PDB file of C-alpha atoms and ligand atoms in Angstrom:
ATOM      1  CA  UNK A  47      -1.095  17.546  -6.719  1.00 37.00           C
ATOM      2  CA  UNK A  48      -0.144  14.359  -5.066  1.00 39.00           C
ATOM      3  CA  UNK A  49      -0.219  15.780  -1.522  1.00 40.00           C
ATOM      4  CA  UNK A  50      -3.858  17.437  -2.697  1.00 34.00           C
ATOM      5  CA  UNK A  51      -4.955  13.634  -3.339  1.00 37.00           C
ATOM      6  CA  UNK A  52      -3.890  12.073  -0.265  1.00 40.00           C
ATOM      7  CA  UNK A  53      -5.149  14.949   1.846  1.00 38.00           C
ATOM      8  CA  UNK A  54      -8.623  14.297   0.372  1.00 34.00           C
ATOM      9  CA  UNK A  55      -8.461  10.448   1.534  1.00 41.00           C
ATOM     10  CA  UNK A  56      -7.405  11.868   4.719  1.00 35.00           C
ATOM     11  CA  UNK A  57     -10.400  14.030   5.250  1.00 33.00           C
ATOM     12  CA  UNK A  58     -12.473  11.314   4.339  1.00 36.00           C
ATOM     13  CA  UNK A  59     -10.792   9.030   6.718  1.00 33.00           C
ATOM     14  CA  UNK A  60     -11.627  11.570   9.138  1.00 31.00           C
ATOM     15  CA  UNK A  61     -15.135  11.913   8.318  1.00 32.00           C
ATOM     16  CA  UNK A  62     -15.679   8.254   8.210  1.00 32.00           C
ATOM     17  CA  UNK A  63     -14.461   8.378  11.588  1.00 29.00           C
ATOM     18  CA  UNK A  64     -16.114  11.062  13.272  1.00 32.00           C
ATOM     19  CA  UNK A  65     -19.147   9.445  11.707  1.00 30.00           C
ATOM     20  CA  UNK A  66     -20.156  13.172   9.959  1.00 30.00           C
ATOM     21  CA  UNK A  67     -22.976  13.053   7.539  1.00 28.00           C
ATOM     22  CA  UNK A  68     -21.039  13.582   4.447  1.00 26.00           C
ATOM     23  CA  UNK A  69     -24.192  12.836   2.249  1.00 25.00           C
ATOM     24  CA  UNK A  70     -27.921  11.956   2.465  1.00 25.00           C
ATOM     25  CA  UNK A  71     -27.032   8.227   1.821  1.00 25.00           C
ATOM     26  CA  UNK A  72     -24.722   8.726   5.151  1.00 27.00           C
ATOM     27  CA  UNK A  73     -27.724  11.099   6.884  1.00 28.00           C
ATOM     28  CA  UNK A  74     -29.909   8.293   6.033  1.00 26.00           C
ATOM     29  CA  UNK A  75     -27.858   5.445   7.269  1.00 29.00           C
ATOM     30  CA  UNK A  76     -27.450   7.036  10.569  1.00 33.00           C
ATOM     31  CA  UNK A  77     -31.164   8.142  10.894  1.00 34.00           C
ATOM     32  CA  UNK A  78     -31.901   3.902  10.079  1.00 37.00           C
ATOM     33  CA  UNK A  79     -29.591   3.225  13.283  1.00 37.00           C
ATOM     34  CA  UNK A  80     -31.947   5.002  15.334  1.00 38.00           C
ATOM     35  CA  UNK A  81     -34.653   2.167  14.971  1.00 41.00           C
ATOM     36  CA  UNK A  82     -32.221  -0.636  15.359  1.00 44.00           C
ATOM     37  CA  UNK A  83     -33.901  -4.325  16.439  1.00 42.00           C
ATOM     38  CA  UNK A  84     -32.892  -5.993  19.306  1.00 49.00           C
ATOM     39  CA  UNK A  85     -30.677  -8.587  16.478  1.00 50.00           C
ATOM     40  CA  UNK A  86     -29.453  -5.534  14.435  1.00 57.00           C
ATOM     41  CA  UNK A  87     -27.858  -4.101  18.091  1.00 60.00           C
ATOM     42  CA  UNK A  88     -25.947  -7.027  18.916  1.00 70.00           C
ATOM     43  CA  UNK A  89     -24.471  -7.207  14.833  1.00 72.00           C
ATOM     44  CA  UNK A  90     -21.135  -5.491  15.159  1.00 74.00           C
ATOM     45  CA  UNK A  91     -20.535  -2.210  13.244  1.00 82.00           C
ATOM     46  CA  UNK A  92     -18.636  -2.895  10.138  1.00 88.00           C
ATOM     47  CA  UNK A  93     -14.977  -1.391   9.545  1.00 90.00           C
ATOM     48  CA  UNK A  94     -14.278  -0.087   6.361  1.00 97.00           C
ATOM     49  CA  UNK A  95     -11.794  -1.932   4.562  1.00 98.00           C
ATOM     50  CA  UNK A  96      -8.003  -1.072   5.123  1.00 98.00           C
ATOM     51  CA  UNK A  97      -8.505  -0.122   1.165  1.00 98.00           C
ATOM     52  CA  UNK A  98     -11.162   2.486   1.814  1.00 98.00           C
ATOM     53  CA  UNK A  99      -9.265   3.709   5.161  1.00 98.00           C
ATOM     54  CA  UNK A 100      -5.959   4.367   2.707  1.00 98.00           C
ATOM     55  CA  UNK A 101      -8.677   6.820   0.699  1.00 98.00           C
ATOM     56  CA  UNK A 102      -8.334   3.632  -2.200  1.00 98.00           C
ATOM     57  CA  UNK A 103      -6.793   3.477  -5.739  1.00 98.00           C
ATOM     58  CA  UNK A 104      -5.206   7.551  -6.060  1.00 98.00           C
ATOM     59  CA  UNK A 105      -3.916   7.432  -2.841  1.00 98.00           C
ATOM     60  CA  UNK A 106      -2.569   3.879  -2.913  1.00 98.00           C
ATOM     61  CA  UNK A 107      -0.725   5.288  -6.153  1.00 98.00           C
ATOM     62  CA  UNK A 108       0.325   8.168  -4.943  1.00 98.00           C
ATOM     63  CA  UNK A 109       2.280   6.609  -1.940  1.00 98.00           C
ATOM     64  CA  UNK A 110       3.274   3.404  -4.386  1.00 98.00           C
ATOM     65  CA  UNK A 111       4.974   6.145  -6.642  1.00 98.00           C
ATOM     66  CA  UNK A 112       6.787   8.000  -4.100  1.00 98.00           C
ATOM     67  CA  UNK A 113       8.364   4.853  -2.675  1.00 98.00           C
ATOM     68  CA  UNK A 114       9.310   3.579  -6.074  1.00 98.00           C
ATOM     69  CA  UNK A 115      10.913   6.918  -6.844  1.00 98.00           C
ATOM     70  CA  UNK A 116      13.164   6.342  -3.317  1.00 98.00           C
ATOM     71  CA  UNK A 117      13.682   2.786  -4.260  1.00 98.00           C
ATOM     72  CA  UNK A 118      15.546   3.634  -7.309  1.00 97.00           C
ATOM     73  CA  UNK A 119      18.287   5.674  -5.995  1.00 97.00           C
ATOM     74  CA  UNK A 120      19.006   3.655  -2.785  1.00 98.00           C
ATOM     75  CA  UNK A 121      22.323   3.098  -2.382  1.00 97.00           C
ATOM     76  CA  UNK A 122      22.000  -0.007  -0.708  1.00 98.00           C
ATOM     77  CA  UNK A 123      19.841  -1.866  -3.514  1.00 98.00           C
ATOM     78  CA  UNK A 124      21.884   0.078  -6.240  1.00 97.00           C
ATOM     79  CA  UNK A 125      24.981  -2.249  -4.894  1.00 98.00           C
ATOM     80  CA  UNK A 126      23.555  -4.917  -5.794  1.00 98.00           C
ATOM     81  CA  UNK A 127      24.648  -5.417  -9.448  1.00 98.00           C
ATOM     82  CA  UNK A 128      21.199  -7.734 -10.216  1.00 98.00           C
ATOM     83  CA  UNK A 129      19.151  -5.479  -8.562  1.00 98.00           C
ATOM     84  CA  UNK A 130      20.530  -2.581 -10.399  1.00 96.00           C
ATOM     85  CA  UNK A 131      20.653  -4.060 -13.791  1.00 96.00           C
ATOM     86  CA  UNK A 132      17.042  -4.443 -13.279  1.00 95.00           C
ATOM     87  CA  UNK A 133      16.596  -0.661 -13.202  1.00 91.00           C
ATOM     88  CA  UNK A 134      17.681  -0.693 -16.927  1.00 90.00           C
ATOM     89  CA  UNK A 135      14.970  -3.344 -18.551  1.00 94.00           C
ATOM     90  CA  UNK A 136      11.966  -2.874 -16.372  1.00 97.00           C
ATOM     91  CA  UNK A 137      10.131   0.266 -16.914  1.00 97.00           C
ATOM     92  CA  UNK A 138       9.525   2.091 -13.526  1.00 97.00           C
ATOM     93  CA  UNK A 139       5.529   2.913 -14.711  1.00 98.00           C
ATOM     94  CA  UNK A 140       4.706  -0.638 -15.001  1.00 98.00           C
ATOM     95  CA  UNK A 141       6.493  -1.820 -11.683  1.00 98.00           C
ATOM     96  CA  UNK A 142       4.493   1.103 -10.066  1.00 98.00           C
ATOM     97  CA  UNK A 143       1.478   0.084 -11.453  1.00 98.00           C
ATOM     98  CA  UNK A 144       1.996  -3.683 -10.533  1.00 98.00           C
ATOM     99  CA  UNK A 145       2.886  -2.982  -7.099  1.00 98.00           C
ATOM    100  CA  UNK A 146      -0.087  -0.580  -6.925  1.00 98.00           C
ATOM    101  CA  UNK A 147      -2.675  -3.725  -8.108  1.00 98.00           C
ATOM    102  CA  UNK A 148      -0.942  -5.646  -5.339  1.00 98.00           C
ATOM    103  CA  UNK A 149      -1.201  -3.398  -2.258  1.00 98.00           C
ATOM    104  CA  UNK A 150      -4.798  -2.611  -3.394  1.00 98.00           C
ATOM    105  CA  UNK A 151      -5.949  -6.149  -3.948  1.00 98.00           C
ATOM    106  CA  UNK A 152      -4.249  -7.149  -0.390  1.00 98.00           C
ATOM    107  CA  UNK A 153      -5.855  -4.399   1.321  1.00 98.00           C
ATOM    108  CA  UNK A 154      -9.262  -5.204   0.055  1.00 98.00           C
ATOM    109  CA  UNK A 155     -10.092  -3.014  -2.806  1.00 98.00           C
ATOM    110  CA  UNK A 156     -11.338  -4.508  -6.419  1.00 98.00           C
ATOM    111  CA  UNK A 157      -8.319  -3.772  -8.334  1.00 98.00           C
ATOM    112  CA  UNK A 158      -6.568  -7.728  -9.121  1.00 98.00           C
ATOM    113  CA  UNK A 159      -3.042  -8.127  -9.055  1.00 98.00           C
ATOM    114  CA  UNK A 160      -1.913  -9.918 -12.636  1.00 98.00           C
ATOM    115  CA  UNK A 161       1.952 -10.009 -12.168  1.00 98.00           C
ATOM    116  CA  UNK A 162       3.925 -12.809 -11.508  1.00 98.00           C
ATOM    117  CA  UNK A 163       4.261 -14.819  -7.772  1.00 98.00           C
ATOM    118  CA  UNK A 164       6.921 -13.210  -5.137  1.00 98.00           C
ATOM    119  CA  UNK A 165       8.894 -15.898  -5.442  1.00 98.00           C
ATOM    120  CA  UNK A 166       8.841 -15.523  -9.978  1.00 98.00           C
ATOM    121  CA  UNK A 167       9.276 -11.614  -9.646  1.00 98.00           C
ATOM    122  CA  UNK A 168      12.419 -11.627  -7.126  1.00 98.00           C
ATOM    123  CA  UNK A 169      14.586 -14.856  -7.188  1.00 98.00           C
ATOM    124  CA  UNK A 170      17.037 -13.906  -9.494  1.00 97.00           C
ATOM    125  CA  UNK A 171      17.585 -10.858  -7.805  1.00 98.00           C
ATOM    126  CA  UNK A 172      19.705 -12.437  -5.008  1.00 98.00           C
ATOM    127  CA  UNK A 173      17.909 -10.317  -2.427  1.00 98.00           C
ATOM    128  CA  UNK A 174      19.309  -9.752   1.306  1.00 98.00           C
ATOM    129  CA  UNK A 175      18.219  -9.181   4.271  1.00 98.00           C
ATOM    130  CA  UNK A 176      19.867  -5.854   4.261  1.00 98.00           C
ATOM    131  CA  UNK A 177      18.266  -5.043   1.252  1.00 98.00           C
ATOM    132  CA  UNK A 178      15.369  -5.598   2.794  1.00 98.00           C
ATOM    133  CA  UNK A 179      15.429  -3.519   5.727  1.00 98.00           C
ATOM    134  CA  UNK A 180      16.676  -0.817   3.476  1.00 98.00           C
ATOM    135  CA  UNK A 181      13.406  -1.111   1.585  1.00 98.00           C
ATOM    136  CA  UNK A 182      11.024  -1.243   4.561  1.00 98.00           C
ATOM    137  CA  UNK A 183      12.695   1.891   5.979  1.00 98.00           C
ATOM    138  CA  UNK A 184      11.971   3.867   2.391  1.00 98.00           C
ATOM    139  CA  UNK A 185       8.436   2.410   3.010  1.00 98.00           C
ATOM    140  CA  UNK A 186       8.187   3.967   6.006  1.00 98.00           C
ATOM    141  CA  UNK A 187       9.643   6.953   4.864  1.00 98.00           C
ATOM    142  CA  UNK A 188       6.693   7.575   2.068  1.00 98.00           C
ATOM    143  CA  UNK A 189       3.903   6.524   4.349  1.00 98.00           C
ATOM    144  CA  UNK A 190       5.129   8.950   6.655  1.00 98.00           C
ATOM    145  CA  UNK A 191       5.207  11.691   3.885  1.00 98.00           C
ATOM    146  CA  UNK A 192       1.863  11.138   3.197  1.00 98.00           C
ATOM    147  CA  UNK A 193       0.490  11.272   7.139  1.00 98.00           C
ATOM    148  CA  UNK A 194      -0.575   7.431   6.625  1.00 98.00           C
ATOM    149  CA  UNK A 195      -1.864   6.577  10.174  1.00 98.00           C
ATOM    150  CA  UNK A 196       0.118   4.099  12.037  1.00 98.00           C
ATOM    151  CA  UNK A 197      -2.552   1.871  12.933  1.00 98.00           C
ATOM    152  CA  UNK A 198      -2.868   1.697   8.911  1.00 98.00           C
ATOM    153  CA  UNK A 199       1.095   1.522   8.772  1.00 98.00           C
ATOM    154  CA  UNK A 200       0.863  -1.625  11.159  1.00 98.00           C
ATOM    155  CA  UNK A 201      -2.136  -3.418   8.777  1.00 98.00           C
ATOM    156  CA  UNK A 202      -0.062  -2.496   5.880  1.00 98.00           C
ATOM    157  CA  UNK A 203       3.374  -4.538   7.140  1.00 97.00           C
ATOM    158  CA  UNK A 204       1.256  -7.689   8.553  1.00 98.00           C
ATOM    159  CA  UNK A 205       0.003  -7.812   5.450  1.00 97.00           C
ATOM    160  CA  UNK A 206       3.273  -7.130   3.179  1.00 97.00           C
ATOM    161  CA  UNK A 207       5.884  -8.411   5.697  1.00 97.00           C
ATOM    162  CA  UNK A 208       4.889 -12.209   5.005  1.00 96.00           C
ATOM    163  CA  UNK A 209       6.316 -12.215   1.567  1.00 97.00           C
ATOM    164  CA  UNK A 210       9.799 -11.618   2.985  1.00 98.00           C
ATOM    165  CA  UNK A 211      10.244 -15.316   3.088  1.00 97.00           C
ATOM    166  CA  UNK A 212       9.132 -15.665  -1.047  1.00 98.00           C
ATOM    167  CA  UNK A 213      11.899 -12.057  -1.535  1.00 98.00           C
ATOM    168  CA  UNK A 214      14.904 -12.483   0.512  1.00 98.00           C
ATOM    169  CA  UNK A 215      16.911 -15.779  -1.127  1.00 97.00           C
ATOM    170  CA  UNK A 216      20.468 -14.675   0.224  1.00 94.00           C
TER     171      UNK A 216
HETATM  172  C1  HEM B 419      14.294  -5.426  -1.005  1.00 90.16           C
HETATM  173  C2  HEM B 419      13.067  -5.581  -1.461  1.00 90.16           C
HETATM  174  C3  HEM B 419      12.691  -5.538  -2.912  1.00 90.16           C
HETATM  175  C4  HEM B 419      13.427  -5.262  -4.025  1.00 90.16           C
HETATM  176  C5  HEM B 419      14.909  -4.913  -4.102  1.00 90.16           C
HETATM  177  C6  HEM B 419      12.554  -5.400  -5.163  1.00 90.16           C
HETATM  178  C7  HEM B 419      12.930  -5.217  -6.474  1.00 90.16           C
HETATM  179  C8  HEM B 419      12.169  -5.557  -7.562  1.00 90.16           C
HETATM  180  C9  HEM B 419      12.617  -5.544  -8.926  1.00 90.16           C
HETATM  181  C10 HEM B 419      14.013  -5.126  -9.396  1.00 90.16           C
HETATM  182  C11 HEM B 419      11.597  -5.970  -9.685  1.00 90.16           C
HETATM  183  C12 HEM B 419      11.607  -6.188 -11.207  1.00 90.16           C
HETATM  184  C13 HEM B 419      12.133  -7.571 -11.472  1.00 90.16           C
HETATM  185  C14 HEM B 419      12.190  -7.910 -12.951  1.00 90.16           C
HETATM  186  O1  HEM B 419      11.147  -7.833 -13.644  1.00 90.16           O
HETATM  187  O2  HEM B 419      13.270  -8.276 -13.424  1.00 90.16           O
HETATM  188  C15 HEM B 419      10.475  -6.238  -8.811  1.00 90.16           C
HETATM  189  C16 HEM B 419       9.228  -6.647  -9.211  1.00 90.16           C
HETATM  190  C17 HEM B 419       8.122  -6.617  -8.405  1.00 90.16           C
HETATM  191  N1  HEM B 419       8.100  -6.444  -7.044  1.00 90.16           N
HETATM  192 FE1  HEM B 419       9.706  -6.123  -5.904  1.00 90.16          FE
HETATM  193  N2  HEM B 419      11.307  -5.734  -4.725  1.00 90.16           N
HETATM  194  C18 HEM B 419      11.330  -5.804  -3.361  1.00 90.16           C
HETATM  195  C19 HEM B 419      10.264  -6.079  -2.530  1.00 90.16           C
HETATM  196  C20 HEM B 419       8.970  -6.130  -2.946  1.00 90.16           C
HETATM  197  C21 HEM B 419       7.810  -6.156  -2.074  1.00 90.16           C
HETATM  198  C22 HEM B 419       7.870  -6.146  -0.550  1.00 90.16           C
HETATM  199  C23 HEM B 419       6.721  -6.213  -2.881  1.00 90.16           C
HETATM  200  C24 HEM B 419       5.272  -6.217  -2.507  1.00 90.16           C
HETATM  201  C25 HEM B 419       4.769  -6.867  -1.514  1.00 90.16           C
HETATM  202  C26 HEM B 419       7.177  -6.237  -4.242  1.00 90.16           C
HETATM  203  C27 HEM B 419       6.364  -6.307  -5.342  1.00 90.16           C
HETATM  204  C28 HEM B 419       6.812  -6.463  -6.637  1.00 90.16           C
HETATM  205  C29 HEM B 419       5.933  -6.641  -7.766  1.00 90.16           C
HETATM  206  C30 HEM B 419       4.418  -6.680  -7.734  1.00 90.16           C
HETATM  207  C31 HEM B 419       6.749  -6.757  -8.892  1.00 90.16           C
HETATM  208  C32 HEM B 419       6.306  -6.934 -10.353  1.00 90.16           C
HETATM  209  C33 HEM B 419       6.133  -8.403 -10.681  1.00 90.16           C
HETATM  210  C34 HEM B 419       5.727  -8.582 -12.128  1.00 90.16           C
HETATM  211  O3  HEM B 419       5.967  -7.696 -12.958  1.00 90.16           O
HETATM  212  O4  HEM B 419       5.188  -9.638 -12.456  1.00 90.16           O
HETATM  213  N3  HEM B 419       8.539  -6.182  -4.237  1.00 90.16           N
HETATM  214  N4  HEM B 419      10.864  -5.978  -7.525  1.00 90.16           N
END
């Protein structure tokens, strides 16, 4: 199911990018190009959002749910007594769906993120750096899973990497 999900953002990815009239609102769009001004020529073509190039909410979900689920039985953050104390009050649906809000409203999509500041969620956790490699590399680890392209990989860390500063307190 999940794999079905992501497959279809990366087909549309694909589309987008071979430019393939997917619809008559596409057909039309690309028949309007053909009578471009001499002002319309020189606008540059617009990039979809790194939201709509991750195939949006679903797939967002689906990759946010996968690294959760790897999160929770890393060794690593499981050693840290704070960290895994917080396994026991904070319900792994609602983290998923916070963390979910966040990536999507960073990446450009309409969903807003209503949780607390980096800095409010983490600083009683006592967070390394270790702990935070260990976390990037079970990022890494779902994006792979779910064929996330590495120019999308890259967007996604310059845009998540900058709240190391607000995590990591030890
Ligand atoms: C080593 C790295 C990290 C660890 C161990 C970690 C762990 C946790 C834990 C245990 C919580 C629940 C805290 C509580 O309510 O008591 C939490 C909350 C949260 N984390 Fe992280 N986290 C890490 C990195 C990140 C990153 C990189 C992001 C996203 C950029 C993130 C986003 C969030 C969000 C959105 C919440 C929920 C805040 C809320 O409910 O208001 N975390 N994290």
């Amino acid at each position: 199911m999940r794999r079905k999900i992501f497959n279809l953002s990366v087909f549309s990815l694909v589309a987008v990018l071979a430019g393939s009239a997917l619809s008559p609102l596409t057909a039309l769009a690309q028949e309007d190009s053909t009578v471009q001004t001499q002002e319309d020529s020189t606008t540059p073509a617009q990039t979809p959002s790194l939201y709509d190039r991750l195939g949006g909410v679903y797939s967002i979900a689906t990759v946010v749910d996968d690294f959760v689920e790897r999160l929770l039985v890393n060794d690593v953050l499981n050693a840290n007594p704070k960290i895994d104390a917080a396994r026991d009050h904070v319900p792994k649906a609602g983290l998923k769906f916070r963390v979910t809000a966040l990536i999507c409203q960073l990446a450009g999509g309409p969903e807003v993120y209503h949780g607390r500041s980096m800095t409010d969620a983490h600083a009683h956790l006592g967070i390394t750096e270790k702990e935070w490699d260990a976390m990037v590399a079970d990022f890494v680890l779902s994006l792979n899973k779910f064929n996330v392209p590495e120019k999308e990989q890259g967007e996604l860390f310059a845009l998540v990497g900058p709240t190391k500063d607000q995590i990591v307190t030890k």
